[in-house]
Amino acid sequence: MPLRKRSGPALPPSPAKLRRLFLDANVLFAACWQSGRARALSELAPKVGLELLTSAHALEGAQRNLEAKRLEALEYLQVLRESVRLVPEAPWGLVQRALAKDLPLENAPILAAAWSAGADALVTGDRRHFGHLMGKKVGTVWVLSLGEALGLVLDLLESQG
């Protein structure tokens, strides 16, 4: 599923250049309670050599939402914790840079942590807050929808044979 160029000079990420994907809380949440695209991404990405990253902020958000909405799926979060590397929270200066990208305070630490961890892409389903950044390179990180990220992973899987 190739990305369409949205605006500006940036080109879509090449699947071959992806190494680290930072998962937002909503992707972790979705991977826990349904066996759809988020679960497929979490299972296939490591098989093609991609490292999955997240932060305590994102993990806590996913856990809080699972406890409130899908308690029965909370157990799968432990499975995810084994395949997703927890990275440190970003310094306040990076959070401020993320705030300057028109993100609310609750979401700016996500983009900042992706930058700080050296992620190639931030995968999010949060179109309300990240929609204006989707499909774009923001600083050093591509902001991708779940469908875009899964498409790139499937491209990698296909190219590996």
Backbone as a chain_set.jsonl record, in Angstrom:
{"seq": "MPLRKRSGPALPPSPAKLRRLFLDANVLFAACWQSGRARALSELAPKVGLELLTSAHALEGAQRNLEAKRLEALEYLQVLRESVRLVPEAPWGLVQRALAKDLPLENAPILAAAWSAGADALVTGDRRHFGHLMGKKVGTVWVLSLGEALGLVLDLLESQG", "coords": {"N": [[0.843, -1.167, 0.0], [1.233, 1.786, -1.145], [2.343, 5.029, -0.084], [0.745, 8.149, -0.619], [1.956, 11.17, -1.937], [1.615, 14.009, -0.01], [2.027, 16.843, 0.601], [4.536, 19.354, 0.136], [8.143, 18.841, -0.129], [8.901, 16.304, 0.729], [9.336, 12.793, 0.324], [7.533, 9.674, 0.28], [8.28, 7.233, 2.852], [10.741, 4.755, 2.213], [10.192, 1.304, 2.302], [12.48, -0.241, 2.723], [14.132, 1.411, 4.152], [13.092, 1.65, 6.633], [13.471, 1.024, 10.06], [12.817, 1.349, 12.735], [9.775, 1.533, 14.419], [7.589, 3.612, 16.079], [5.022, 3.118, 18.303], [1.89, 4.494, 18.903], [-0.388, 5.068, 21.661], [-3.035, 4.382, 20.923], [-2.666, 2.509, 18.922], [-1.433, 0.431, 20.281], [-3.537, -0.162, 22.029], [-5.525, -1.007, 20.176], [-4.254, -3.266, 19.101], [-4.383, -4.957, 21.231], [-7.1, -5.594, 21.712], [-8.359, -6.45, 19.396], [-8.071, -8.58, 16.538], [-6.932, -7.312, 14.209], [-5.613, -4.91, 11.924], [-3.741, -3.575, 13.616], [-2.867, -5.589, 15.358], [-1.779, -7.326, 13.453], [0.302, -5.709, 12.484], [1.882, -5.52, 14.818], [2.692, -8.152, 15.07], [3.882, -8.849, 12.594], [5.864, -6.931, 12.003], [8.289, -7.35, 13.616], [9.098, -9.736, 12.396], [10.091, -8.978, 9.961], [12.311, -7.652, 10.611], [11.939, -5.193, 11.857], [12.061, -2.904, 14.521], [9.961, -2.416, 17.232], [8.805, 0.32, 19.06], [7.855, 2.106, 22.023], [6.631, 4.446, 24.46], [6.541, 5.058, 28.035], [4.478, 6.825, 28.519], [2.742, 6.404, 26.315], [2.206, 3.676, 26.683], [0.967, 3.689, 29.203], [-1.298, 5.158, 28.544], [-2.579, 3.381, 26.786], [-3.023, 1.234, 28.548], [-4.685, 2.445, 30.48], [-6.962, 3.01, 28.899], [-7.678, 0.418, 28.111], [-8.322, -0.702, 30.595], [-10.564, 0.817, 31.168], [-12.31, 0.367, 29.004], [-11.996, -2.143, 27.713], [-11.452, -4.421, 29.448], [-11.073, -7.192, 29.378], [-9.143, -7.49, 27.448], [-6.79, -6.651, 28.447], [-4.819, -8.415, 29.272], [-3.408, -9.114, 26.955], [-1.768, -6.958, 26.594], [0.483, -7.462, 28.091], [1.729, -9.396, 26.52], [2.38, -7.842, 24.31], [4.199, -6.083, 25.5], [6.465, -7.613, 25.624], [7.395, -7.655, 23.032], [7.735, -5.069, 22.274], [9.882, -2.361, 22.562], [10.471, -0.378, 25.35], [11.009, 3.008, 25.463], [12.832, 5.86, 26.737], [11.149, 8.762, 28.08], [10.86, 11.819, 26.272], [12.989, 14.739, 26.436], [11.923, 17.92, 27.828], [12.339, 20.036, 26.041], [12.083, 18.875, 23.488], [9.424, 18.099, 23.633], [8.232, 20.586, 23.659], [8.901, 21.402, 21.055], [7.299, 19.609, 19.667], [4.789, 20.466, 20.499], [4.692, 22.816, 19.085], [3.963, 21.908, 16.643], [1.286, 21.935, 16.452], [0.059, 20.114, 18.217], [-1.813, 18.755, 20.947], [-1.1, 18.992, 24.498], [-1.318, 16.423, 25.646], [-0.618, 14.745, 23.55], [1.763, 15.63, 22.415], [4.086, 14.609, 23.807], [4.27, 12.073, 22.67], [5.065, 12.299, 19.922], [7.462, 13.633, 20.455], [8.869, 11.678, 21.942], [9.173, 9.743, 19.974], [10.876, 11.1, 18.215], [13.09, 11.449, 19.955], [13.853, 8.809, 20.438], [14.875, 8.012, 18.058], [13.213, 6.953, 16.125], [11.984, 5.816, 12.965], [9.451, 6.104, 12.058], [6.305, 7.207, 13.312], [3.558, 5.527, 14.337], [0.172, 5.898, 14.253], [-3.294, 5.977, 15.085], [-4.718, 8.142, 15.594], [-6.406, 10.341, 14.209], [-7.655, 12.692, 14.81], [-5.899, 14.321, 16.321], [-3.372, 13.944, 15.125], [-3.866, 13.985, 12.448], [-3.31, 16.127, 10.626], [-0.65, 15.785, 10.241], [-0.247, 13.327, 9.157], [1.224, 11.008, 6.928], [3.347, 12.599, 6.403], [6.716, 13.773, 6.735], [7.939, 14.68, 9.758], [10.152, 16.585, 11.148], [12.508, 14.317, 11.895], [10.955, 12.09, 11.683], [8.533, 10.045, 10.17], [5.037, 10.412, 10.107], [2.683, 8.091, 10.305], [-0.341, 6.485, 9.309], [-2.064, 3.65, 10.648], [-2.791, 1.894, 8.592], [-1.071, 2.743, 6.51], [1.449, 2.145, 7.633], [1.239, -0.645, 8.019], [0.98, -1.416, 5.359], [3.547, -0.788, 4.398], [5.06, -2.592, 5.895], [4.036, -5.0, 4.922], [4.915, -4.77, 2.284], [7.662, -5.008, 2.747], [7.741, -7.617, 3.743], [6.896, -9.04, 1.488], [9.02, -8.416, -0.282], [11.071, -9.771, 0.933], [10.535, -12.286, 0.381]], "CA": [[0.0, 0.0, 0.0], [2.141, 2.919, -1.186], [1.867, 6.303, 0.427], [0.61, 9.225, -1.588], [2.605, 12.404, -1.539], [0.561, 14.909, 0.453], [2.438, 18.214, 0.326], [5.937, 19.592, 0.45], [9.123, 18.106, -0.914], [9.224, 14.992, 1.276], [8.847, 11.609, -0.378], [7.123, 8.632, 1.226], [9.41, 6.418, 3.296], [10.977, 3.489, 1.532], [10.153, 0.219, 3.288], [13.832, -0.725, 2.995], [14.806, 2.324, 5.072], [12.457, 1.594, 7.949], [14.097, 0.139, 11.044], [12.166, 1.5, 14.039], [8.426, 2.09, 14.404], [7.09, 4.009, 17.387], [3.581, 2.862, 18.357], [1.08, 5.351, 19.754], [-1.254, 4.351, 22.595], [-4.219, 3.819, 20.271], [-2.246, 1.324, 18.169], [-1.264, -0.606, 21.305], [-4.894, -0.499, 22.459], [-6.187, -1.787, 19.118], [-3.587, -4.566, 18.978], [-4.778, -5.79, 22.371], [-8.488, -6.052, 21.786], [-8.901, -7.015, 18.153], [-7.04, -9.192, 15.702], [-6.982, -6.61, 12.929], [-4.372, -4.337, 11.39], [-2.778, -3.269, 14.676], [-2.286, -6.865, 15.797], [-0.939, -7.794, 12.342], [1.524, -4.897, 12.497], [2.71, -5.892, 15.971], [3.229, -9.499, 14.874], [4.674, -8.959, 11.373], [7.015, -6.02, 11.969], [9.529, -7.989, 14.063], [9.482, -10.799, 11.463], [10.826, -8.391, 8.836], [13.468, -6.951, 11.165], [11.621, -3.872, 12.385], [11.979, -2.792, 15.973], [8.795, -1.67, 17.701], [9.117, 1.152, 20.21], [6.804, 2.926, 22.616], [7.063, 5.117, 25.691], [5.683, 4.816, 29.195], [3.292, 7.67, 28.326], [1.847, 5.693, 25.393], [1.819, 2.418, 27.318], [0.002, 4.008, 30.255], [-2.54, 5.532, 27.872], [-3.215, 2.152, 26.307], [-3.488, 0.476, 29.71], [-5.819, 3.166, 31.06], [-8.129, 2.813, 28.039], [-8.074, -0.985, 28.198], [-8.979, -0.886, 31.891], [-11.862, 1.492, 31.14], [-13.192, -0.031, 27.907], [-11.801, -3.527, 27.248], [-10.699, -5.072, 30.519], [-10.727, -8.56, 28.968], [-8.006, -7.458, 26.519], [-5.627, -6.135, 29.168], [-3.808, -9.473, 29.34], [-2.573, -9.097, 25.742], [-0.777, -5.883, 26.725], [1.71, -8.103, 28.58], [2.338, -10.025, 25.346], [2.976, -6.748, 23.534], [5.36, -5.542, 26.224], [7.628, -8.452, 25.329], [7.888, -7.421, 21.674], [7.877, -3.631, 22.063], [10.91, -1.801, 23.463], [10.089, 0.837, 26.053], [12.059, 4.028, 25.345], [12.649, 6.945, 27.715], [10.378, 9.948, 27.696], [11.688, 12.855, 25.652], [13.195, 15.937, 27.247], [10.896, 18.94, 27.677], [12.607, 20.827, 24.842], [11.477, 18.189, 22.34], [7.972, 18.176, 23.8], [7.877, 21.935, 23.215], [8.954, 21.387, 19.582], [6.109, 18.887, 19.211], [3.658, 21.362, 20.736], [4.715, 23.796, 17.997], [3.383, 21.237, 15.466], [-0.167, 21.963, 16.68], [-0.395, 18.937, 18.964], [-2.157, 19.067, 22.335], [-0.124, 18.559, 25.497], [-1.406, 14.976, 25.876], [-0.057, 14.026, 22.409], [3.103, 16.103, 22.072], [5.142, 13.703, 24.277], [4.361, 10.901, 21.785], [5.946, 12.679, 18.814], [8.772, 13.941, 21.026], [9.54, 10.418, 22.287], [9.568, 9.11, 18.707], [12.094, 11.813, 17.789], [14.178, 11.18, 20.897], [14.258, 7.4, 20.331], [15.425, 7.735, 16.731], [12.268, 6.172, 15.318], [11.821, 6.226, 11.567], [8.044, 6.439, 11.862], [5.337, 7.169, 14.4], [2.337, 4.905, 13.833], [-0.938, 6.338, 15.086], [-4.643, 5.974, 14.529], [-5.327, 9.352, 16.132], [-6.561, 11.339, 13.14], [-8.116, 13.962, 15.385], [-4.764, 15.136, 16.731], [-2.221, 13.785, 14.237], [-4.309, 13.952, 11.05], [-2.631, 17.131, 9.805], [0.746, 15.367, 10.058], [-0.232, 11.981, 8.564], [1.848, 10.864, 5.618], [4.381, 13.62, 6.261], [7.9, 13.665, 7.577], [7.926, 15.765, 10.73], [11.5, 16.48, 11.684], [13.177, 13.088, 11.436], [10.015, 10.974, 11.833], [7.309, 10.001, 9.367], [3.819, 10.137, 10.861], [1.946, 7.163, 9.446], [-1.545, 5.818, 9.796], [-1.893, 2.211, 10.825], [-2.859, 1.28, 7.265], [0.163, 3.055, 5.781], [2.545, 1.387, 8.239], [1.058, -2.061, 7.707], [1.297, -1.559, 3.938], [5.005, -0.808, 4.257], [5.534, -3.872, 6.462], [3.676, -6.055, 3.956], [5.861, -4.611, 1.171], [8.924, -5.596, 3.198], [7.525, -9.071, 3.82], [6.869, -9.518, 0.101], [10.346, -8.295, -0.883], [11.965, -10.753, 1.557], [10.256, -13.53, -0.25]], "C": [[0.897, 1.241, 0.0], [1.493, 4.176, -0.635], [1.729, 7.296, -0.71], [1.322, 10.447, -1.048], [1.521, 13.409, -1.181], [0.89, 16.362, 0.135], [3.9, 18.352, 0.695], [6.85, 18.667, -0.312], [9.405, 16.69, -0.436], [8.611, 13.883, 0.423], [8.416, 10.576, 0.653], [8.333, 7.786, 1.648], [9.521, 5.146, 2.467], [10.91, 2.384, 2.579], [11.549, -0.27, 3.668], [14.57, 0.159, 3.994], [14.189, 2.336, 6.461], [13.184, 0.61, 8.852], [13.355, 0.162, 12.373], [10.81, 2.181, 13.873], [7.995, 2.389, 15.829], [5.573, 3.875, 17.37], [2.903, 3.772, 19.374], [0.169, 4.476, 20.622], [-2.442, 3.698, 21.897], [-3.887, 2.598, 19.422], [-2.046, 0.154, 19.139], [-2.64, -1.101, 21.779], [-5.574, -1.403, 21.436], [-5.562, -3.167, 18.968], [-4.015, -5.51, 20.096], [-6.188, -6.346, 22.255], [-9.074, -6.552, 20.488], [-7.767, -7.583, 17.308], [-7.122, -8.613, 14.294], [-5.614, -6.095, 12.52], [-3.321, -4.064, 12.46], [-2.099, -4.538, 15.176], [-1.362, -7.407, 14.717], [0.371, -7.02, 12.305], [2.447, -5.333, 13.624], [3.339, -7.273, 15.814], [4.167, -9.593, 13.678], [5.938, -8.091, 11.384], [8.3, -6.674, 12.469], [10.02, -9.091, 13.106], [10.251, -10.274, 10.257], [11.971, -7.502, 9.333], [13.198, -5.547, 11.676], [11.52, -3.922, 13.898], [10.776, -1.927, 16.322], [9.151, -0.961, 18.996], [7.84, 1.773, 20.754], [7.376, 3.557, 23.871], [6.126, 4.749, 26.831], [4.386, 5.622, 29.061], [2.278, 6.959, 27.431], [1.33, 4.405, 26.031], [0.77, 2.65, 28.408], [-1.34, 4.421, 29.656], [-3.304, 4.321, 27.378], [-3.791, 1.364, 27.479], [-4.717, 1.129, 30.337], [-7.087, 2.944, 30.232], [-8.608, 1.364, 28.044], [-8.822, -1.254, 29.503], [-10.384, -0.292, 31.884], [-12.836, 0.883, 30.131], [-13.125, -1.501, 27.522], [-10.967, -4.316, 28.253], [-10.238, -6.478, 30.126], [-9.498, -8.609, 28.063], [-6.717, -7.0, 27.191], [-4.483, -7.149, 29.212], [-2.865, -9.442, 28.124], [-1.532, -7.98, 25.78], [0.547, -6.44, 27.242], [2.451, -8.79, 27.439], [3.043, -8.965, 24.513], [4.223, -6.191, 24.196], [6.626, -6.338, 25.933], [8.206, -8.187, 23.945], [8.095, -5.944, 21.347], [8.884, -3.095, 23.076], [10.419, -0.482, 24.035], [11.258, 1.823, 25.993], [11.799, 5.129, 26.364], [11.766, 8.062, 27.176], [11.352, 10.994, 27.151], [11.888, 14.018, 26.612], [12.156, 17.013, 26.901], [11.1, 19.786, 26.418], [12.007, 20.193, 23.593], [9.948, 18.196, 22.431], [7.49, 19.555, 23.341], [7.91, 22.045, 21.69], [7.728, 20.682, 19.018], [4.851, 19.731, 19.416], [3.549, 22.4, 19.622], [4.176, 23.212, 16.691], [1.871, 21.11, 15.614], [-0.696, 20.672, 17.277], [-0.77, 19.364, 20.375], [-1.124, 18.473, 23.295], [-0.162, 17.056, 25.739], [-0.742, 14.167, 24.751], [1.367, 14.44, 22.044], [4.213, 15.178, 22.604], [5.309, 12.454, 23.404], [5.309, 11.201, 20.631], [7.353, 12.955, 19.322], [9.544, 12.666, 21.381], [9.979, 9.674, 21.029], [10.827, 9.774, 18.165], [13.283, 11.398, 18.643], [14.724, 9.76, 20.753], [14.883, 7.065, 18.976], [14.522, 6.866, 15.881], [12.249, 6.706, 13.89], [10.394, 6.681, 11.307], [7.298, 6.347, 13.183], [4.052, 6.629, 13.799], [1.208, 5.258, 14.795], [-2.256, 6.209, 14.344], [-5.403, 7.225, 14.939], [-5.392, 10.437, 15.059], [-7.011, 12.695, 13.676], [-6.931, 14.873, 15.711], [-3.569, 15.077, 15.784], [-2.582, 13.851, 12.756], [-3.589, 14.928, 10.141], [-1.168, 16.785, 9.534], [0.864, 14.012, 9.341], [0.364, 11.993, 7.16], [2.952, 11.865, 5.365], [5.575, 13.285, 7.147], [7.944, 14.903, 8.453], [9.247, 15.692, 11.479], [12.142, 15.247, 11.084], [12.237, 11.89, 11.365], [8.834, 11.126, 10.871], [6.136, 9.727, 10.299], [2.918, 9.335, 9.929], [0.676, 6.668, 10.117], [-1.229, 4.337, 9.952], [-1.895, 1.495, 9.477], [-1.607, 1.52, 6.447], [1.333, 2.226, 6.308], [2.438, -0.096, 7.91], [1.368, -2.322, 6.236], [2.799, -1.623, 3.698], [5.598, -2.121, 4.79], [5.219, -5.012, 5.505], [4.569, -5.976, 2.719], [7.212, -5.237, 1.52], [8.843, -7.12, 3.233], [7.558, -9.687, 2.414], [8.261, -9.482, -0.536], [11.35, -9.292, -0.291], [11.621, -12.171, 1.118], [9.343, -14.486, 0.314]], "O": [[1.284, 1.702, 1.074], [0.279, 4.363, -0.706], [2.515, 7.277, -1.657], [1.292, 10.721, 0.151], [0.604, 13.637, -1.97], [0.109, 17.039, -0.534], [4.434, 17.561, 1.472], [6.388, 17.803, -1.058], [10.088, 15.939, -1.132], [7.516, 14.025, -0.121], [8.892, 10.604, 1.788], [9.292, 7.643, 0.889], [8.518, 4.547, 2.077], [11.514, 2.514, 3.644], [11.776, -0.67, 4.809], [15.532, -0.288, 4.62], [14.721, 2.974, 7.37], [13.477, -0.514, 8.445], [13.264, -0.855, 13.06], [10.703, 3.251, 13.275], [8.033, 1.509, 16.689], [4.909, 4.458, 16.513], [3.284, 3.818, 20.544], [-0.016, 3.291, 20.344], [-2.818, 2.577, 22.241], [-4.745, 1.737, 19.223], [-2.443, -0.975, 18.85], [-2.869, -2.303, 21.911], [-6.132, -2.442, 21.789], [-6.275, -4.142, 18.732], [-4.007, -6.729, 19.92], [-6.434, -7.479, 22.669], [-10.203, -7.042, 20.483], [-6.635, -7.104, 17.371], [-7.352, -9.331, 13.321], [-4.594, -6.749, 12.736], [-2.134, -4.299, 12.234], [-0.887, -4.552, 15.391], [-0.276, -7.898, 15.024], [1.435, -7.609, 12.116], [3.65, -5.499, 13.42], [4.406, -7.533, 16.37], [5.149, -10.333, 13.726], [6.965, -8.484, 10.831], [9.327, -6.561, 11.8], [11.221, -9.345, 13.019], [10.976, -11.025, 9.604], [12.527, -6.706, 8.576], [14.137, -4.784, 11.906], [10.968, -4.859, 14.474], [10.598, -0.84, 15.772], [9.723, -1.555, 19.91], [6.863, 1.943, 20.025], [8.486, 3.228, 24.29], [5.049, 4.194, 26.611], [3.318, 5.148, 29.448], [1.09, 6.915, 27.752], [0.146, 4.087, 25.924], [-0.197, 1.896, 28.518], [-2.394, 4.077, 30.19], [-4.523, 4.238, 27.528], [-4.921, 0.882, 27.409], [-5.678, 0.444, 30.685], [-8.162, 2.717, 30.788], [-9.811, 1.108, 27.987], [-9.836, -1.953, 29.511], [-11.291, -0.831, 32.519], [-14.045, 0.877, 30.362], [-14.117, -2.052, 27.046], [-9.893, -4.817, 27.92], [-9.144, -6.904, 30.498], [-8.875, -9.663, 27.926], [-5.664, -6.97, 26.555], [-3.312, -6.77, 29.191], [-1.671, -9.713, 28.252], [-0.525, -8.047, 25.075], [1.614, -5.947, 26.875], [3.681, -8.765, 27.402], [4.171, -9.168, 24.063], [5.197, -5.866, 23.517], [7.731, -5.798, 25.989], [9.382, -8.462, 23.704], [8.575, -5.607, 20.265], [8.767, -3.334, 24.277], [10.005, 0.415, 23.3], [12.366, 1.503, 26.424], [10.665, 5.309, 26.807], [11.66, 8.267, 25.966], [12.521, 11.033, 27.535], [11.062, 14.257, 27.493], [11.586, 17.008, 25.809], [10.125, 20.206, 25.796], [11.479, 20.898, 22.732], [9.264, 18.288, 21.412], [6.444, 19.663, 22.701], [7.054, 22.7, 21.095], [7.178, 21.109, 18.003], [3.946, 19.705, 18.582], [2.449, 22.815, 19.259], [3.955, 23.952, 15.732], [1.251, 20.266, 14.967], [-1.764, 20.192, 16.897], [-0.122, 20.24, 20.947], [-0.374, 17.565, 22.936], [0.881, 16.464, 26.017], [-0.343, 13.024, 24.972], [2.095, 13.664, 21.425], [5.206, 14.98, 21.904], [6.377, 11.842, 23.402], [6.25, 10.446, 20.386], [8.33, 12.556, 18.689], [10.749, 12.588, 21.141], [11.037, 9.044, 21.017], [11.742, 9.091, 17.706], [14.343, 11.043, 18.127], [15.922, 9.534, 20.927], [15.366, 5.951, 18.776], [14.995, 6.126, 15.017], [12.469, 7.893, 13.648], [10.149, 7.531, 10.451], [7.613, 5.528, 14.047], [3.515, 7.208, 12.855], [1.273, 4.96, 15.987], [-2.309, 6.321, 13.119], [-6.595, 7.352, 14.663], [-4.546, 11.33, 15.006], [-6.766, 13.726, 13.05], [-6.964, 16.066, 15.408], [-2.832, 16.055, 15.655], [-1.7, 13.779, 11.9], [-3.285, 14.593, 8.996], [-0.522, 17.416, 8.698], [1.963, 13.605, 8.965], [0.059, 12.851, 6.332], [3.446, 11.977, 4.243], [5.448, 12.606, 8.166], [7.981, 16.029, 7.959], [9.434, 14.834, 12.343], [12.298, 15.162, 9.866], [12.668, 10.789, 11.024], [8.224, 12.19, 10.773], [6.242, 8.888, 11.193], [2.456, 9.834, 8.903], [0.629, 6.461, 11.329], [-0.225, 3.849, 9.433], [-1.09, 0.592, 9.25], [-1.125, 0.616, 5.764], [2.113, 1.675, 5.531], [3.434, -0.732, 7.562], [1.96, -3.349, 5.905], [3.268, -2.422, 2.887], [6.522, -2.681, 4.199], [6.05, -5.897, 5.3], [4.94, -7.009, 2.162], [7.827, -5.91, 0.692], [9.764, -7.814, 2.803], [8.178, -10.728, 2.196], [8.639, -10.411, -1.249], [12.352, -9.62, -0.926], [12.326, -13.127, 1.442], [9.129, -15.551, -0.265]]}, "num_chains": 1, "name": "protein.A"}
